Amino acid sequence: VGGPKKDMNVLMSLNNNGQAITLSNQLKDKGAIDGPSLAKLVAKKEREYTFAQTFPTGTHAMWLYYWLAAQGINPLKDVKTITVPPPQMVANMRVGNMDGYCVGEPWNNRAIMDNIGFTAVTTQDIWTDHPEKVLGTTAEWVQKNPNTARAVVAAILDAGKWIDASLANKQKTAETIAQKAYVNTDTEVIVARMLGRYQNGLGKSWDDKNHMKFFNDGAVNFPYLSDGMWFMTQHKRWGLLKDHPNYLEIAKKVNRIDIYKQGATAAGVALPKSEMRSHKLIDGVVWDGKDPAKYADGFKVKA
């Protein structure tokens, strides 16, 4: 907002799954340990409850809003939402600045290890194999550097394939990104959820087959048009877009499937049969990209 605006391109998805929503131990003490019990507490209106996301239009805001709304909580009216950078989430919760947050790892597991919060829901429980981070560039850069763009896609496909190939490779990845130059955290905080070994801070432990994926035979990385369109439907739902855009046309302009296909061919990675995909989300509503305007307007809880 207020900064220079440039047309952007999405060249590929980098990962699926692996984020979560953390609630504070103070909420647990009041009996709010999941969606339904949180909705009951918020409905009492004893005070204003505050939830944090990392950027108002970003994925964490959308997962947070979607989950709250699925419980009947309007994220724009029934609670207060604030923007906090990921590394500052735990510190802000520790001093009571918010009651919950949605963020990537390791900041959900960190809250459990520091005994200040617990995992109420993982984002893969909101939408299994949801799109998460992307490789984004300016449209101008791709236009000027198509060969480099293709080469970067191919290189990242190789890297994702390597990460997903074994638990040892995931362990090595976790050790690398935990270093001071990157995420700057303890390896053990990041490695468990990288390996899909979850505990929620309420006594439950499980192995999650839908944990963070980086390759999955290329299924993770394809920049599906329907994924791009979904985020636009949520921006419309929450009033970030005033009118319905031409969802498909914009997705085709932004998601450079042509560049991805060339990079994937160079890396020997298979392509999916369709540029769209279908999923059922946590509230039972199916998203398939076929009628985005109807989908966006069809939610009971919206702006």
GROMACS .gro file of C-alpha atoms in nm:
model
  303
    1VAL     CA    1   0.000   0.000   0.000
    2GLY     CA    2   0.149   0.333  -0.107
    3GLY     CA    3   0.459   0.167  -0.255
    4PRO     CA    4   0.540   0.121  -0.622
    5LYS     CA    5   0.301  -0.117  -0.798
    6LYS     CA    6   0.427  -0.365  -1.055
    7ASP     CA    7   0.269  -0.653  -1.242
    8MET     CA    8   0.386  -0.980  -1.090
    9ASN     CA    9   0.419  -1.339  -1.211
   10VAL     CA   10   0.398  -1.668  -1.022
   11LEU     CA   11   0.638  -1.919  -1.177
   12MET     CA   12   0.570  -2.216  -0.945
   13SER     CA   13   0.455  -2.325  -0.601
   14LEU     CA   14   0.737  -2.397  -0.355
   15ASN     CA   15   0.545  -2.603  -0.098
   16ASN     CA   16   0.208  -2.732   0.019
   17ASN     CA   17   0.083  -2.753   0.380
   18GLY     CA   18   0.285  -2.691   0.695
   19GLN     CA   19   0.137  -2.379   0.857
   20ALA     CA   20  -0.083  -2.374   1.167
   21ILE     CA   21  -0.301  -2.164   1.396
   22THR     CA   22  -0.172  -2.124   1.751
   23LEU     CA   23  -0.393  -2.022   2.045
   24SER     CA   24  -0.263  -1.889   2.377
   25ASN     CA   25  -0.259  -2.088   2.699
   26GLN     CA   26  -0.485  -1.817   2.848
   27LEU     CA   27  -0.756  -1.924   2.601
   28LYS     CA   28  -0.699  -2.287   2.700
   29ASP     CA   29  -0.750  -2.188   3.065
   30LYS     CA   30  -1.088  -2.045   2.962
   31GLY     CA   31  -1.181  -2.372   2.788
   32ALA     CA   32  -1.108  -2.267   2.427
   33ILE     CA   33  -0.900  -2.548   2.278
   34ASP     CA   34  -1.051  -2.581   1.929
   35GLY     CA   35  -1.284  -2.405   1.685
   36PRO     CA   36  -1.622  -2.474   1.852
   37SER     CA   37  -1.500  -2.392   2.205
   38LEU     CA   38  -1.331  -2.074   2.078
   39ALA     CA   39  -1.656  -1.968   1.908
   40LYS     CA   40  -1.843  -2.010   2.240
   41LEU     CA   41  -1.587  -1.796   2.422
   42VAL     CA   42  -1.588  -1.520   2.159
   43ALA     CA   43  -1.972  -1.516   2.163
   44LYS     CA   44  -1.968  -1.432   2.536
   45LYS     CA   45  -1.805  -1.095   2.449
   46GLU     CA   46  -1.623  -1.077   2.783
   47ARG     CA   47  -1.352  -0.878   2.604
   48GLU     CA   48  -1.209  -0.819   2.258
   49TYR     CA   49  -0.998  -1.109   2.134
   50THR     CA   50  -0.704  -1.036   1.905
   51PHE     CA   51  -0.559  -1.259   1.634
   52ALA     CA   52  -0.248  -1.199   1.426
   53GLN     CA   53  -0.154  -1.280   1.067
   54THR     CA   54   0.157  -1.188   0.873
   55PHE     CA   55   0.014  -0.972   0.590
   56PRO     CA   56  -0.347  -0.864   0.522
   57THR     CA   57  -0.365  -1.021   0.174
   58GLY     CA   58  -0.130  -1.313   0.242
   59THR     CA   59  -0.184  -1.684   0.288
   60HIS     CA   60  -0.174  -1.674   0.669
   61ALA     CA   61  -0.450  -1.412   0.680
   62MET     CA   62  -0.661  -1.623   0.444
   63TRP     CA   63  -0.615  -1.945   0.648
   64LEU     CA   64  -0.691  -1.759   0.971
   65TYR     CA   65  -1.002  -1.588   0.831
   66TYR     CA   66  -1.125  -1.908   0.665
   67TRP     CA   67  -1.090  -2.113   0.985
   68LEU     CA   68  -1.250  -1.851   1.209
   69ALA     CA   69  -1.539  -1.810   0.963
   70ALA     CA   70  -1.587  -2.188   0.949
   71GLN     CA   71  -1.653  -2.167   1.325
   72GLY     CA   72  -1.906  -1.886   1.272
   73ILE     CA   73  -1.662  -1.616   1.388
   74ASN     CA   74  -1.642  -1.313   1.158
   75PRO     CA   75  -1.268  -1.223   1.155
   76LEU     CA   76  -1.343  -0.860   1.062
   77LYS     CA   77  -1.624  -0.796   1.313
   78ASP     CA   78  -1.623  -1.044   1.602
   79VAL     CA   79  -1.249  -1.026   1.678
   80LYS     CA   80  -0.963  -0.786   1.613
   81THR     CA   81  -0.697  -0.890   1.361
   82ILE     CA   82  -0.347  -0.740   1.351
   83THR     CA   83  -0.037  -0.783   1.134
   84VAL     CA   84   0.281  -0.914   1.299
   85PRO     CA   85   0.604  -1.040   1.129
   86PRO     CA   86   0.655  -1.418   1.177
   87PRO     CA   87   0.964  -1.405   1.405
   88GLN     CA   88   0.779  -1.165   1.641
   89MET     CA   89   0.468  -1.383   1.687
   90VAL     CA   90   0.588  -1.578   1.991
   91ALA     CA   91   0.724  -1.271   2.174
   92ASN     CA   92   0.399  -1.081   2.115
   93MET     CA   93   0.188  -1.369   2.245
   94ARG     CA   94   0.416  -1.406   2.548
   95VAL     CA   95   0.340  -1.047   2.656
   96GLY     CA   96  -0.032  -1.083   2.583
   97ASN     CA   97  -0.060  -0.874   2.266
   98MET     CA   98  -0.274  -1.140   2.098
   99ASP     CA   99  -0.478  -1.450   2.173
  100GLY     CA  100  -0.395  -1.644   1.858
  101TYR     CA  101  -0.202  -1.631   1.533
  102CYS     CA  102  -0.156  -1.803   1.201
  103VAL     CA  103   0.201  -1.843   1.076
  104GLY     CA  104   0.444  -2.090   0.924
  105GLU     CA  105   0.684  -2.304   1.120
  106PRO     CA  106   0.877  -2.300   1.342
  107TRP     CA  107   0.672  -2.034   1.522
  108ASN     CA  108   0.381  -2.265   1.605
  109ASN     CA  109   0.601  -2.536   1.752
  110ARG     CA  110   0.809  -2.266   1.926
  111ALA     CA  111   0.499  -2.151   2.119
  112ILE     CA  112   0.450  -2.508   2.245
  113MET     CA  113   0.816  -2.550   2.342
  114ASP     CA  114   0.810  -2.212   2.522
  115ASN     CA  115   0.486  -2.318   2.696
  116ILE     CA  116   0.285  -2.013   2.590
  117GLY     CA  117   0.046  -2.166   2.335
  118PHE     CA  118  -0.084  -2.474   2.153
  119THR     CA  119  -0.177  -2.577   1.799
  120ALA     CA  120  -0.554  -2.551   1.750
  121VAL     CA  121  -0.550  -2.659   1.385
  122THR     CA  122  -0.295  -2.715   1.109
  123THR     CA  123  -0.351  -2.552   0.772
  124GLN     CA  124  -0.349  -2.894   0.605
  125ASP     CA  125  -0.657  -2.966   0.818
  126ILE     CA  126  -0.818  -2.651   0.675
  127TRP     CA  127  -0.727  -2.749   0.317
  128THR     CA  128  -0.525  -3.066   0.253
  129ASP     CA  129  -0.235  -3.001   0.013
  130HIS     CA  130  -0.313  -2.631  -0.006
  131PRO     CA  131  -0.084  -2.398  -0.203
  132GLU     CA  132   0.152  -2.205   0.020
  133LYS     CA  133   0.470  -2.019  -0.080
  134VAL     CA  134   0.539  -1.939  -0.445
  135LEU     CA  135   0.829  -1.831  -0.660
  136GLY     CA  136   0.718  -1.480  -0.753
  137THR     CA  137   0.896  -1.230  -0.978
  138THR     CA  138   0.804  -0.912  -1.158
  139ALA     CA  139   0.643  -0.975  -1.496
  140GLU     CA  140   0.906  -0.749  -1.647
  141TRP     CA  141   1.189  -0.970  -1.516
  142VAL     CA  142   1.042  -1.286  -1.674
  143GLN     CA  143   0.991  -1.105  -2.002
  144LYS     CA  144   1.357  -0.994  -2.007
  145ASN     CA  145   1.504  -1.317  -1.866
  146PRO     CA  146   1.299  -1.617  -1.986
  147ASN     CA  147   1.598  -1.854  -1.996
  148THR     CA  148   1.697  -1.767  -1.638
  149ALA     CA  149   1.333  -1.806  -1.526
  150ARG     CA  150   1.317  -2.156  -1.676
  151ALA     CA  151   1.652  -2.250  -1.523
  152VAL     CA  152   1.546  -2.129  -1.176
  153VAL     CA  153   1.225  -2.336  -1.198
  154ALA     CA  154   1.424  -2.645  -1.298
  155ALA     CA  155   1.677  -2.589  -1.016
  156ILE     CA  156   1.403  -2.548  -0.751
  157LEU     CA  157   1.229  -2.863  -0.878
  158ASP     CA  158   1.557  -3.049  -0.829
  159ALA     CA  159   1.590  -2.902  -0.478
  160GLY     CA  160   1.232  -2.993  -0.381
  161LYS     CA  161   1.280  -3.345  -0.514
  162TRP     CA  162   1.596  -3.378  -0.303
  163ILE     CA  163   1.426  -3.252   0.016
  164ASP     CA  164   1.132  -3.490  -0.019
  165ALA     CA  165   1.351  -3.788  -0.114
  166SER     CA  166   1.439  -3.895   0.244
  167LEU     CA  167   1.404  -3.812   0.613
  168ALA     CA  168   1.781  -3.757   0.624
  169ASN     CA  169   1.751  -3.488   0.356
  170LYS     CA  170   1.467  -3.320   0.548
  171GLN     CA  171   1.680  -3.330   0.863
  172LYS     CA  172   1.971  -3.167   0.676
  173THR     CA  173   1.735  -2.901   0.535
  174ALA     CA  174   1.603  -2.824   0.884
  175GLU     CA  175   1.959  -2.795   1.021
  176THR     CA  176   2.052  -2.557   0.738
  177ILE     CA  177   1.755  -2.324   0.766
  178ALA     CA  178   1.773  -2.313   1.148
  179GLN     CA  179   2.110  -2.135   1.119
  180LYS     CA  180   2.152  -1.771   1.223
  181ALA     CA  181   2.177  -1.652   0.863
  182TYR     CA  182   1.828  -1.789   0.788
  183VAL     CA  183   1.547  -1.852   1.042
  184ASN     CA  184   1.777  -1.835   1.348
  185THR     CA  185   1.611  -2.096   1.570
  186ASP     CA  186   1.689  -2.429   1.734
  187THR     CA  187   1.703  -2.722   1.491
  188GLU     CA  188   1.476  -2.936   1.709
  189VAL     CA  189   1.200  -2.673   1.688
  190ILE     CA  190   1.193  -2.693   1.311
  191VAL     CA  191   1.284  -3.054   1.239
  192ALA     CA  192   0.986  -3.233   1.400
  193ARG     CA  193   0.725  -3.067   1.183
  194MET     CA  194   0.948  -3.087   0.876
  195LEU     CA  195   0.936  -3.464   0.931
  196GLY     CA  196   0.561  -3.460   0.998
  197ARG     CA  197   0.601  -3.548   1.367
  198TYR     CA  198   0.343  -3.332   1.538
  199GLN     CA  199   0.238  -3.268   1.896
  200ASN     CA  200  -0.024  -3.003   1.968
  201GLY     CA  201   0.072  -2.887   2.317
  202LEU     CA  202  -0.246  -3.044   2.461
  203GLY     CA  203  -0.108  -3.396   2.497
  204LYS     CA  204  -0.181  -3.525   2.146
  205SER     CA  205   0.099  -3.654   1.919
  206TRP     CA  206   0.066  -3.784   1.564
  207ASP     CA  207   0.250  -3.849   1.238
  208ASP     CA  208   0.094  -3.626   0.973
  209LYS     CA  209   0.121  -3.768   0.620
  210ASN     CA  210   0.003  -3.427   0.492
  211HIS     CA  211   0.288  -3.229   0.647
  212MET     CA  212   0.498  -2.981   0.450
  213LYS     CA  213   0.567  -3.114   0.100
  214PHE     CA  214   0.816  -2.961  -0.144
  215PHE     CA  215   0.782  -3.188  -0.448
  216ASN     CA  216   0.547  -3.491  -0.437
  217ASP     CA  217   0.638  -3.586  -0.797
  218GLY     CA  218   0.584  -3.226  -0.908
  219ALA     CA  219   0.221  -3.211  -0.785
  220VAL     CA  220   0.330  -2.950  -0.528
  221ASN     CA  221   0.497  -2.719  -0.776
  222PHE     CA  222   0.254  -2.674  -1.064
  223PRO     CA  223   0.107  -2.318  -1.056
  224TYR     CA  224  -0.258  -2.426  -1.083
  225LEU     CA  225  -0.490  -2.159  -1.219
  226SER     CA  226  -0.752  -2.264  -0.963
  227ASP     CA  227  -0.507  -2.195  -0.677
  228GLY     CA  228  -0.452  -1.839  -0.793
  229MET     CA  229  -0.825  -1.789  -0.843
  230TRP     CA  230  -0.904  -1.915  -0.491
  231PHE     CA  231  -0.703  -1.636  -0.330
  232MET     CA  232  -0.891  -1.381  -0.540
  233THR     CA  233  -1.225  -1.529  -0.424
  234GLN     CA  234  -1.116  -1.482  -0.063
  235HIS     CA  235  -0.997  -1.126  -0.130
  236LYS     CA  236  -1.344  -1.057  -0.270
  237ARG     CA  237  -1.508  -1.232   0.025
  238TRP     CA  238  -1.325  -1.012   0.277
  239GLY     CA  239  -1.368  -0.684   0.090
  240LEU     CA  240  -1.008  -0.656  -0.030
  241LEU     CA  241  -1.151  -0.652  -0.385
  242LYS     CA  242  -1.456  -0.430  -0.437
  243ASP     CA  243  -1.582  -0.608  -0.749
  244HIS     CA  244  -1.548  -0.953  -0.901
  245PRO     CA  245  -1.239  -0.958  -1.127
  246ASN     CA  246  -1.214  -1.180  -1.433
  247TYR     CA  247  -1.074  -1.459  -1.217
  248LEU     CA  248  -0.955  -1.695  -1.491
  249GLU     CA  249  -0.810  -1.425  -1.716
  250ILE     CA  250  -0.602  -1.277  -1.432
  251ALA     CA  251  -0.484  -1.620  -1.315
  252LYS     CA  252  -0.366  -1.695  -1.670
  253LYS     CA  253  -0.172  -1.368  -1.682
  254VAL     CA  254  -0.012  -1.407  -1.339
  255ASN     CA  255   0.063  -1.782  -1.330
  256ARG     CA  256   0.325  -1.843  -1.599
  257ILE     CA  257   0.237  -2.203  -1.677
  258ASP     CA  258   0.437  -2.178  -2.002
  259ILE     CA  259   0.760  -2.103  -1.813
  260TYR     CA  260   0.685  -2.371  -1.554
  261LYS     CA  261   0.627  -2.637  -1.821
  262GLN     CA  262   0.959  -2.556  -1.989
  263GLY     CA  263   1.144  -2.571  -1.654
  264ALA     CA  264   0.970  -2.897  -1.560
  265THR     CA  265   1.058  -3.053  -1.897
  266ALA     CA  266   1.423  -2.955  -1.843
  267ALA     CA  267   1.414  -3.114  -1.495
  268GLY     CA  268   1.233  -3.427  -1.619
  269VAL     CA  269   0.930  -3.362  -1.399
  270ALA     CA  270   0.584  -3.483  -1.501
  271LEU     CA  271   0.299  -3.236  -1.561
  272PRO     CA  272  -0.055  -3.275  -1.423
  273LYS     CA  273  -0.344  -3.355  -1.658
  274SER     CA  274  -0.529  -3.031  -1.580
  275GLU     CA  275  -0.442  -2.669  -1.499
  276MET     CA  276  -0.725  -2.673  -1.239
  277ARG     CA  277  -0.771  -2.888  -0.929
  278SER     CA  278  -1.055  -2.962  -0.690
  279HIS     CA  279  -1.057  -2.977  -0.307
  280LYS     CA  280  -1.302  -2.993  -0.018
  281LEU     CA  281  -1.208  -2.750   0.260
  282ILE     CA  282  -1.267  -2.774   0.636
  283ASP     CA  283  -1.623  -2.637   0.617
  284GLY     CA  284  -1.724  -2.900   0.361
  285VAL     CA  285  -1.735  -2.649   0.073
  286VAL     CA  286  -1.576  -2.774  -0.249
  287TRP     CA  287  -1.351  -2.545  -0.455
  288ASP     CA  288  -1.295  -2.646  -0.818
  289GLY     CA  289  -1.247  -2.310  -0.991
  290LYS     CA  290  -1.558  -2.352  -1.209
  291ASP     CA  291  -1.770  -2.060  -1.083
  292PRO     CA  292  -1.547  -1.834  -0.874
  293ALA     CA  293  -1.795  -1.544  -0.842
  294LYS     CA  294  -2.071  -1.773  -0.712
  295TYR     CA  295  -1.821  -1.939  -0.476
  296ALA     CA  296  -1.696  -1.605  -0.341
  297ASP     CA  297  -2.050  -1.479  -0.277
  298GLY     CA  298  -2.174  -1.809  -0.136
  299PHE     CA  299  -2.020  -1.788   0.213
  300LYS     CA  300  -2.246  -1.700   0.507
  301VAL     CA  301  -1.962  -1.527   0.691
  302LYS     CA  302  -1.803  -1.248   0.482
  303ALA     CA  303  -1.725  -0.877   0.486
   0.00000   0.00000   0.00000
